[in-house]
């Protein structure tokens, strides 16, 4: 089964706009997020990251597009999901699936047991986003890697 | 019955592992439920026993909601069905 990851460094300067997002594309396929790594892309410094992993729906929002990369380089199938980083306009935000508070010097990794993934529906724009929540450092970006598969 | 496998969360700092926790996925809302909460940790809900209907771990919020059992799978099917209907009628 094909698996992809999206990665980049998104803003924390605004505690409302998403730092990163992953959503179902025009070709409707359910997505299962099974691995998330979050850390700081800035110089080591003491500060707080308070990050919500939040559900999104209805509208893509505005962001810098990120192309999902196949985890298996031999896999020629492209992901149908769309991804973005540093949102300037949010999609509609839903419930918080996971809240993480951690030090800027730390790296946080969450991964799912098989069958226990964070799943989004096969509905266009349904997805998951990484939202910095107050208080978060204003000057450092959140480096993220989100691995997922589609069914 | 096979042993339940949990999700896993680990925070690694400059001097090694800062904390780690097992998590469960709520069978009703798909939220992550920390099984080993620490004081002051960013925990949104704590684990509660399984739903007697679907036999999945559910979070406290879902347990308190008094709604009849509806699994996340079922909720997604409904969401997809509504989207298909909206597309079919051009809304």
PDB file of C-alpha atoms in Angstrom:
ATOM      1  CA  UNK A   1       0.000   0.000   0.000  1.00  0.00           C
ATOM      2  CA  UNK A   2       1.381   3.364  -1.040  1.00  0.00           C
ATOM      3  CA  UNK A   3       2.393   5.784   1.693  1.00  0.00           C
ATOM      4  CA  UNK A   4       3.471   9.390   1.504  1.00  0.00           C
ATOM      5  CA  UNK A   5       4.869  12.091   3.719  1.00  0.00           C
ATOM      6  CA  UNK A   6       4.625  15.854   3.687  1.00  0.00           C
ATOM      7  CA  UNK A   7       7.191  18.004   5.414  1.00  0.00           C
ATOM      8  CA  UNK A   8       8.275  21.603   5.805  1.00  0.00           C
ATOM      9  CA  UNK A   9       8.462  24.406   8.328  1.00  0.00           C
ATOM     10  CA  UNK A  10       5.398  26.511   8.961  1.00  0.00           C
ATOM     11  CA  UNK A  11       4.806  29.659  10.917  1.00  0.00           C
ATOM     12  CA  UNK A  12       3.913  30.054  14.574  1.00  0.00           C
ATOM     13  CA  UNK A  13       3.664  33.827  14.481  1.00  0.00           C
ATOM     14  CA  UNK A  14      -0.103  33.772  14.430  1.00  0.00           C
ATOM     15  CA  UNK A  15      -1.873  31.562  16.937  1.00  0.00           C
ATOM     16  CA  UNK A  16      -4.871  31.022  14.679  1.00  0.00           C
ATOM     17  CA  UNK A  17      -3.520  30.264  11.222  1.00  0.00           C
ATOM     18  CA  UNK A  18      -2.421  26.727  10.464  1.00  0.00           C
ATOM     19  CA  UNK A  19       1.253  25.937  10.270  1.00  0.00           C
ATOM     20  CA  UNK A  20       0.660  22.882   8.084  1.00  0.00           C
ATOM     21  CA  UNK A  21      -2.304  21.057   6.635  1.00  0.00           C
ATOM     22  CA  UNK A  22      -3.227  17.875   4.815  1.00  0.00           C
ATOM     23  CA  UNK A  23      -6.614  17.364   3.178  1.00  0.00           C
ATOM     24  CA  UNK A  24      -8.540  15.110   0.853  1.00  0.00           C
ATOM     25  CA  UNK A  25      -8.176  16.257  -2.761  1.00  0.00           C
ATOM     26  CA  UNK A  26     -10.600  16.298  -5.673  1.00  0.00           C
ATOM     27  CA  UNK A  27     -10.134  12.558  -6.145  1.00  0.00           C
ATOM     28  CA  UNK A  28     -11.911  11.302  -3.076  1.00  0.00           C
ATOM     29  CA  UNK A  29      -9.905   8.875  -0.985  1.00  0.00           C
ATOM     30  CA  UNK A  30      -9.794   8.418   2.746  1.00  0.00           C
ATOM     31  CA  UNK A  31      -6.516   9.233   4.379  1.00  0.00           C
ATOM     32  CA  UNK A  32      -4.932   7.659   7.414  1.00  0.00           C
ATOM     33  CA  UNK A  33      -2.260   9.679   9.219  1.00  0.00           C
ATOM     34  CA  UNK A  34       0.014   7.293  11.069  1.00  0.00           C
ATOM     35  CA  UNK A  35       3.138   9.290  11.924  1.00  0.00           C
ATOM     36  CA  UNK A  36       3.687  12.910  12.927  1.00  0.00           C
ATOM     37  CA  UNK A  37       7.009  14.523  13.895  1.00  0.00           C
ATOM     38  CA  UNK A  38       7.079  18.108  15.168  1.00  0.00           C
ATOM     39  CA  UNK A  39      10.059  20.206  16.194  1.00  0.00           C
ATOM     40  CA  UNK A  40      11.689  23.576  15.826  1.00  0.00           C
ATOM     41  CA  UNK A  41      13.307  24.764  12.636  1.00  0.00           C
ATOM     42  CA  UNK A  42      15.072  27.622  14.441  1.00  0.00           C
ATOM     43  CA  UNK A  43      18.256  27.923  16.478  1.00  0.00           C
ATOM     44  CA  UNK A  44      18.043  26.197  19.870  1.00  0.00           C
ATOM     45  CA  UNK A  45      16.212  28.401  22.308  1.00  0.00           C
ATOM     46  CA  UNK A  46      13.944  28.020  25.303  1.00  0.00           C
ATOM     47  CA  UNK A  47      10.346  28.577  24.366  1.00  0.00           C
ATOM     48  CA  UNK A  48       6.987  26.902  24.312  1.00  0.00           C
ATOM     49  CA  UNK A  49       5.269  25.109  21.512  1.00  0.00           C
ATOM     50  CA  UNK A  50       1.606  24.547  22.101  1.00  0.00           C
ATOM     51  CA  UNK A  51       0.247  22.806  19.047  1.00  0.00           C
ATOM     52  CA  UNK A  52      -3.202  21.533  18.176  1.00  0.00           C
ATOM     53  CA  UNK A  53      -3.718  18.810  15.647  1.00  0.00           C
ATOM     54  CA  UNK A  54      -7.070  19.983  14.412  1.00  0.00           C
ATOM     55  CA  UNK A  55      -9.620  18.700  11.909  1.00  0.00           C
ATOM     56  CA  UNK A  56     -10.340  20.776   8.825  1.00  0.00           C
ATOM     57  CA  UNK A  57     -13.169  20.858   6.311  1.00  0.00           C
ATOM     58  CA  UNK A  58     -14.918  23.045   3.717  1.00  0.00           C
ATOM     59  CA  UNK A  59     -12.409  24.932   1.632  1.00  0.00           C
ATOM     60  CA  UNK A  60      -8.722  24.577   1.009  1.00  0.00           C
ATOM     61  CA  UNK A  61      -7.686  27.867   2.594  1.00  0.00           C
ATOM     62  CA  UNK A  62      -4.622  29.658   1.256  1.00  0.00           C
ATOM     63  CA  UNK A  63      -1.163  28.231   1.795  1.00  0.00           C
ATOM     64  CA  UNK A  64       2.135  27.365   0.164  1.00  0.00           C
ATOM     65  CA  UNK A  65       1.514  24.054  -1.575  1.00  0.00           C
ATOM     66  CA  UNK A  66       3.522  21.005  -0.549  1.00  0.00           C
ATOM     67  CA  UNK A  67       3.724  17.936  -2.761  1.00  0.00           C
ATOM     68  CA  UNK A  68       3.440  14.646  -0.871  1.00  0.00           C
ATOM     69  CA  UNK A  69       6.532  12.482  -1.316  1.00  0.00           C
ATOM     70  CA  UNK A  70       6.192   8.720  -1.680  1.00  0.00           C
ATOM     71  CA  UNK A  71       7.890   6.888   1.177  1.00  0.00           C
ATOM     72  CA  UNK A  72       8.841   4.145  -1.268  1.00  0.00           C
ATOM     73  CA  UNK A  73      10.858   5.749  -4.083  1.00  0.00           C
ATOM     74  CA  UNK A  74       9.765   2.932  -6.379  1.00  0.00           C
ATOM     75  CA  UNK A  75       6.139   3.835  -5.924  1.00  0.00           C
ATOM     76  CA  UNK A  76       4.959   5.727  -8.975  1.00  0.00           C
ATOM     77  CA  UNK A  77       1.471   6.477  -7.642  1.00  0.00           C
ATOM     78  CA  UNK A  78       0.870  10.114  -6.736  1.00  0.00           C
ATOM     79  CA  UNK A  79      -1.105  10.994  -3.639  1.00  0.00           C
ATOM     80  CA  UNK A  80      -4.541  12.454  -4.244  1.00  0.00           C
ATOM     81  CA  UNK A  81      -4.421  14.434  -1.001  1.00  0.00           C
ATOM     82  CA  UNK A  82      -3.349  18.062  -1.036  1.00  0.00           C
ATOM     83  CA  UNK A  83      -0.996  19.615   1.494  1.00  0.00           C
ATOM     84  CA  UNK A  84       0.171  23.071   2.399  1.00  0.00           C
ATOM     85  CA  UNK A  85       2.265  25.009   4.855  1.00  0.00           C
ATOM     86  CA  UNK A  86       2.126  28.513   6.390  1.00  0.00           C
ATOM     87  CA  UNK A  87      -1.540  29.244   5.841  1.00  0.00           C
ATOM     88  CA  UNK A  88      -2.658  32.824   5.299  1.00  0.00           C
ATOM     89  CA  UNK A  89      -6.328  31.820   5.159  1.00  0.00           C
ATOM     90  CA  UNK A  90      -7.538  28.856   7.162  1.00  0.00           C
ATOM     91  CA  UNK A  91      -9.937  26.181   5.960  1.00  0.00           C
ATOM     92  CA  UNK A  92     -12.897  25.619   8.272  1.00  0.00           C
ATOM     93  CA  UNK A  93     -11.518  24.273  11.528  1.00  0.00           C
ATOM     94  CA  UNK A  94     -13.148  21.455  13.459  1.00  0.00           C
ATOM     95  CA  UNK A  95     -12.442  19.581  16.653  1.00  0.00           C
ATOM     96  CA  UNK A  96      -8.988  19.130  18.124  1.00  0.00           C
ATOM     97  CA  UNK A  97      -7.734  15.588  17.687  1.00  0.00           C
ATOM     98  CA  UNK A  98      -4.581  16.028  19.759  1.00  0.00           C
ATOM     99  CA  UNK A  99      -2.992  18.837  21.753  1.00  0.00           C
ATOM    100  CA  UNK A 100       0.760  18.874  22.287  1.00  0.00           C
ATOM    101  CA  UNK A 101       2.714  21.196  24.543  1.00  0.00           C
ATOM    102  CA  UNK A 102       6.471  20.886  24.372  1.00  0.00           C
ATOM    103  CA  UNK A 103       9.732  22.791  24.643  1.00  0.00           C
ATOM    104  CA  UNK A 104      11.195  24.409  21.559  1.00  0.00           C
ATOM    105  CA  UNK A 105      14.381  22.393  22.108  1.00  0.00           C
ATOM    106  CA  UNK A 106      12.430  19.153  21.907  1.00  0.00           C
ATOM    107  CA  UNK A 107      11.193  17.003  19.087  1.00  0.00           C
ATOM    108  CA  UNK A 108       7.794  15.399  19.437  1.00  0.00           C
ATOM    109  CA  UNK A 109       6.837  12.230  17.624  1.00  0.00           C
ATOM    110  CA  UNK A 110       3.443  10.565  17.565  1.00  0.00           C
ATOM    111  CA  UNK A 111       2.753   7.381  15.710  1.00  0.00           C
ATOM    112  CA  UNK A 112      -0.242   5.145  15.482  1.00  0.00           C
ATOM    113  CA  UNK A 113      -0.669   1.446  16.011  1.00  0.00           C
ATOM    114  CA  UNK A 114      -2.103  -0.295  12.927  1.00  0.00           C
ATOM    115  CA  UNK A 115      -5.822   0.433  12.724  1.00  0.00           C
ATOM    116  CA  UNK A 116      -5.622   3.291  15.238  1.00  0.00           C
ATOM    117  CA  UNK A 117      -4.649   6.069  12.817  1.00  0.00           C
ATOM    118  CA  UNK A 118      -6.147   9.542  12.601  1.00  0.00           C
ATOM    119  CA  UNK A 119      -8.541   9.158   9.697  1.00  0.00           C
ATOM    120  CA  UNK A 120     -10.168  11.787   7.526  1.00  0.00           C
ATOM    121  CA  UNK A 121     -13.178  11.141   5.321  1.00  0.00           C
ATOM    122  CA  UNK A 122     -13.167  10.865   1.536  1.00  0.00           C
ATOM    123  CA  UNK A 123     -14.779  14.295   1.259  1.00  0.00           C
ATOM    124  CA  UNK A 124     -12.928  17.108  -0.493  1.00  0.00           C
ATOM    125  CA  UNK A 125     -11.113  19.389   1.962  1.00  0.00           C
ATOM    126  CA  UNK A 126     -11.661  17.060   4.920  1.00  0.00           C
ATOM    127  CA  UNK A 127      -8.311  16.730   6.607  1.00  0.00           C
ATOM    128  CA  UNK A 128      -6.009  17.583   9.468  1.00  0.00           C
ATOM    129  CA  UNK A 129      -3.994  20.671  10.264  1.00  0.00           C
ATOM    130  CA  UNK A 130      -1.222  21.681  12.654  1.00  0.00           C
ATOM    131  CA  UNK A 131      -2.330  24.812  14.487  1.00  0.00           C
ATOM    132  CA  UNK A 132      -0.037  26.706  16.864  1.00  0.00           C
ATOM    133  CA  UNK A 133      -2.052  27.749  19.896  1.00  0.00           C
ATOM    134  CA  UNK A 134      -1.244  30.422  22.423  1.00  0.00           C
ATOM    135  CA  UNK A 135       1.276  30.608  23.951  1.00  0.00           C
ATOM    136  CA  UNK A 136       3.781  29.773  21.239  1.00  0.00           C
ATOM    137  CA  UNK A 137       7.118  31.407  20.420  1.00  0.00           C
ATOM    138  CA  UNK A 138       6.711  34.115  17.838  1.00  0.00           C
ATOM    139  CA  UNK A 139      10.007  33.783  16.031  1.00  0.00           C
ATOM    140  CA  UNK A 140      10.479  30.112  15.320  1.00  0.00           C
ATOM    141  CA  UNK A 141       8.806  27.918  12.766  1.00  0.00           C
ATOM    142  CA  UNK A 142       7.425  24.465  13.420  1.00  0.00           C
ATOM    143  CA  UNK A 143       9.195  21.810  11.407  1.00  0.00           C
ATOM    144  CA  UNK A 144       6.775  19.028  10.631  1.00  0.00           C
ATOM    145  CA  UNK A 145       6.689  15.657   8.952  1.00  0.00           C
ATOM    146  CA  UNK A 146       3.324  13.984   8.492  1.00  0.00           C
ATOM    147  CA  UNK A 147       3.160  10.468   7.057  1.00  0.00           C
ATOM    148  CA  UNK A 148      -0.083   9.074   5.718  1.00  0.00           C
ATOM    149  CA  UNK A 149      -1.593   6.494   3.456  1.00  0.00           C
ATOM    150  CA  UNK A 150      -4.742   6.485   1.376  1.00  0.00           C
ATOM    151  CA  UNK A 151      -7.348   3.796   0.864  1.00  0.00           C
TER     152      UNK A 151
ATOM    153  CA  UNK B   1      -8.484 -11.855  22.332  1.00  0.00           C
ATOM    154  CA  UNK B   2      -5.433 -10.125  20.905  1.00  0.00           C
ATOM    155  CA  UNK B   3      -3.735  -7.574  23.123  1.00  0.00           C
ATOM    156  CA  UNK B   4      -4.710  -3.985  22.369  1.00  0.00           C
ATOM    157  CA  UNK B   5      -1.929  -2.045  20.642  1.00  0.00           C
ATOM    158  CA  UNK B   6      -1.662   1.609  21.610  1.00  0.00           C
ATOM    159  CA  UNK B   7      -0.437   4.665  19.802  1.00  0.00           C
ATOM    160  CA  UNK B   8       2.808   6.104  21.098  1.00  0.00           C
ATOM    161  CA  UNK B   9       4.022   9.618  21.792  1.00  0.00           C
ATOM    162  CA  UNK B  10       7.613  10.518  22.616  1.00  0.00           C
ATOM    163  CA  UNK B  11       9.260  13.884  23.285  1.00  0.00           C
ATOM    164  CA  UNK B  12      13.001  13.927  22.831  1.00  0.00           C
ATOM    165  CA  UNK B  13      15.051  16.821  24.198  1.00  0.00           C
ATOM    166  CA  UNK B  14      18.746  17.696  24.113  1.00  0.00           C
ATOM    167  CA  UNK B  15      19.462  15.198  26.896  1.00  0.00           C
ATOM    168  CA  UNK B  16      17.325  12.305  25.733  1.00  0.00           C
ATOM    169  CA  UNK B  17      13.712  11.272  26.195  1.00  0.00           C
ATOM    170  CA  UNK B  18      11.742  13.891  28.123  1.00  0.00           C
ATOM    171  CA  UNK B  19       8.501  11.985  28.300  1.00  0.00           C
ATOM    172  CA  UNK B  20       6.626   9.244  26.555  1.00  0.00           C
ATOM    173  CA  UNK B  21       3.048   8.099  26.658  1.00  0.00           C
ATOM    174  CA  UNK B  22       0.697   5.516  25.250  1.00  0.00           C
ATOM    175  CA  UNK B  23      -2.414   6.839  23.591  1.00  0.00           C
ATOM    176  CA  UNK B  24      -5.673   5.357  22.454  1.00  0.00           C
ATOM    177  CA  UNK B  25      -7.838   6.528  19.590  1.00  0.00           C
ATOM    178  CA  UNK B  26     -11.391   7.308  20.669  1.00  0.00           C
ATOM    179  CA  UNK B  27     -13.685   4.973  18.748  1.00  0.00           C
ATOM    180  CA  UNK B  28     -16.404   7.613  18.490  1.00  0.00           C
ATOM    181  CA  UNK B  29     -14.613  10.896  17.682  1.00  0.00           C
ATOM    182  CA  UNK B  30     -11.117   9.689  16.614  1.00  0.00           C
ATOM    183  CA  UNK B  31      -9.418  11.976  19.154  1.00  0.00           C
ATOM    184  CA  UNK B  32      -6.241  10.881  20.833  1.00  0.00           C
ATOM    185  CA  UNK B  33      -6.600   9.919  24.467  1.00  0.00           C
ATOM    186  CA  UNK B  34      -3.504   9.921  26.657  1.00  0.00           C
ATOM    187  CA  UNK B  35      -3.421   6.788  28.781  1.00  0.00           C
ATOM    188  CA  UNK B  36      -0.659   7.913  31.128  1.00  0.00           C
ATOM    189  CA  UNK B  37      -1.444  11.583  31.763  1.00  0.00           C
ATOM    190  CA  UNK B  38       0.964  13.754  33.710  1.00  0.00           C
ATOM    191  CA  UNK B  39      -0.008  16.807  35.742  1.00  0.00           C
ATOM    192  CA  UNK B  40       0.010  19.923  33.613  1.00  0.00           C
ATOM    193  CA  UNK B  41       0.358  18.030  30.366  1.00  0.00           C
ATOM    194  CA  UNK B  42      -1.647  19.171  27.382  1.00  0.00           C
ATOM    195  CA  UNK B  43      -4.201  16.431  27.736  1.00  0.00           C
ATOM    196  CA  UNK B  44      -7.577  17.082  26.224  1.00  0.00           C
ATOM    197  CA  UNK B  45      -9.353  14.070  27.656  1.00  0.00           C
ATOM    198  CA  UNK B  46      -8.566  10.996  29.687  1.00  0.00           C
ATOM    199  CA  UNK B  47      -9.326   7.429  28.905  1.00  0.00           C
ATOM    200  CA  UNK B  48     -12.597   5.935  29.975  1.00  0.00           C
ATOM    201  CA  UNK B  49     -13.758   2.337  29.669  1.00  0.00           C
ATOM    202  CA  UNK B  50     -14.807   0.890  26.389  1.00  0.00           C
ATOM    203  CA  UNK B  51     -18.188   1.602  24.825  1.00  0.00           C
ATOM    204  CA  UNK B  52     -20.430  -1.328  25.643  1.00  0.00           C
ATOM    205  CA  UNK B  53     -21.885  -1.279  22.157  1.00  0.00           C
ATOM    206  CA  UNK B  54     -18.872  -1.060  19.819  1.00  0.00           C
ATOM    207  CA  UNK B  55     -16.283  -2.278  22.359  1.00  0.00           C
ATOM    208  CA  UNK B  56     -13.903   0.557  21.457  1.00  0.00           C
ATOM    209  CA  UNK B  57     -12.114   2.876  23.868  1.00  0.00           C
ATOM    210  CA  UNK B  58     -13.975   6.192  24.041  1.00  0.00           C
ATOM    211  CA  UNK B  59     -12.926   9.518  25.531  1.00  0.00           C
ATOM    212  CA  UNK B  60     -14.687  11.071  28.496  1.00  0.00           C
ATOM    213  CA  UNK B  61     -16.397  13.657  26.350  1.00  0.00           C
ATOM    214  CA  UNK B  62     -18.017  11.000  24.154  1.00  0.00           C
ATOM    215  CA  UNK B  63     -18.875   8.954  27.214  1.00  0.00           C
ATOM    216  CA  UNK B  64     -20.603  11.952  28.797  1.00  0.00           C
ATOM    217  CA  UNK B  65     -22.462  12.974  25.645  1.00  0.00           C
ATOM    218  CA  UNK B  66     -25.159  10.312  26.189  1.00  0.00           C
ATOM    219  CA  UNK B  67     -25.500   9.965  22.427  1.00  0.00           C
ATOM    220  CA  UNK B  68     -26.104   6.457  21.128  1.00  0.00           C
ATOM    221  CA  UNK B  69     -22.987   4.649  19.957  1.00  0.00           C
ATOM    222  CA  UNK B  70     -21.776   5.897  16.600  1.00  0.00           C
ATOM    223  CA  UNK B  71     -18.299   4.854  15.559  1.00  0.00           C
ATOM    224  CA  UNK B  72     -15.907   7.189  13.714  1.00  0.00           C
ATOM    225  CA  UNK B  73     -16.187   4.883  10.702  1.00  0.00           C
ATOM    226  CA  UNK B  74     -19.939   5.416  10.699  1.00  0.00           C
ATOM    227  CA  UNK B  75     -19.543   9.199  11.065  1.00  0.00           C
ATOM    228  CA  UNK B  76     -17.201   9.294   8.053  1.00  0.00           C
ATOM    229  CA  UNK B  77     -19.619   7.204   5.995  1.00  0.00           C
ATOM    230  CA  UNK B  78     -22.365   9.711   6.815  1.00  0.00           C
ATOM    231  CA  UNK B  79     -20.116  12.655   5.948  1.00  0.00           C
ATOM    232  CA  UNK B  80     -19.185  11.046   2.617  1.00  0.00           C
ATOM    233  CA  UNK B  81     -22.803  10.202   1.901  1.00  0.00           C
ATOM    234  CA  UNK B  82     -23.885  13.807   2.547  1.00  0.00           C
ATOM    235  CA  UNK B  83     -21.114  15.084   0.271  1.00  0.00           C
ATOM    236  CA  UNK B  84     -22.183  12.703  -2.506  1.00  0.00           C
ATOM    237  CA  UNK B  85     -25.771  13.886  -2.143  1.00  0.00           C
ATOM    238  CA  UNK B  86     -24.728  17.564  -2.276  1.00  0.00           C
ATOM    239  CA  UNK B  87     -22.707  16.908  -5.430  1.00  0.00           C
ATOM    240  CA  UNK B  88     -25.611  14.986  -7.003  1.00  0.00           C
ATOM    241  CA  UNK B  89     -28.047  17.850  -6.491  1.00  0.00           C
ATOM    242  CA  UNK B  90     -25.443  20.459  -7.426  1.00  0.00           C
ATOM    243  CA  UNK B  91     -25.250  22.289  -4.105  1.00  0.00           C
TER     244      UNK B  91
END
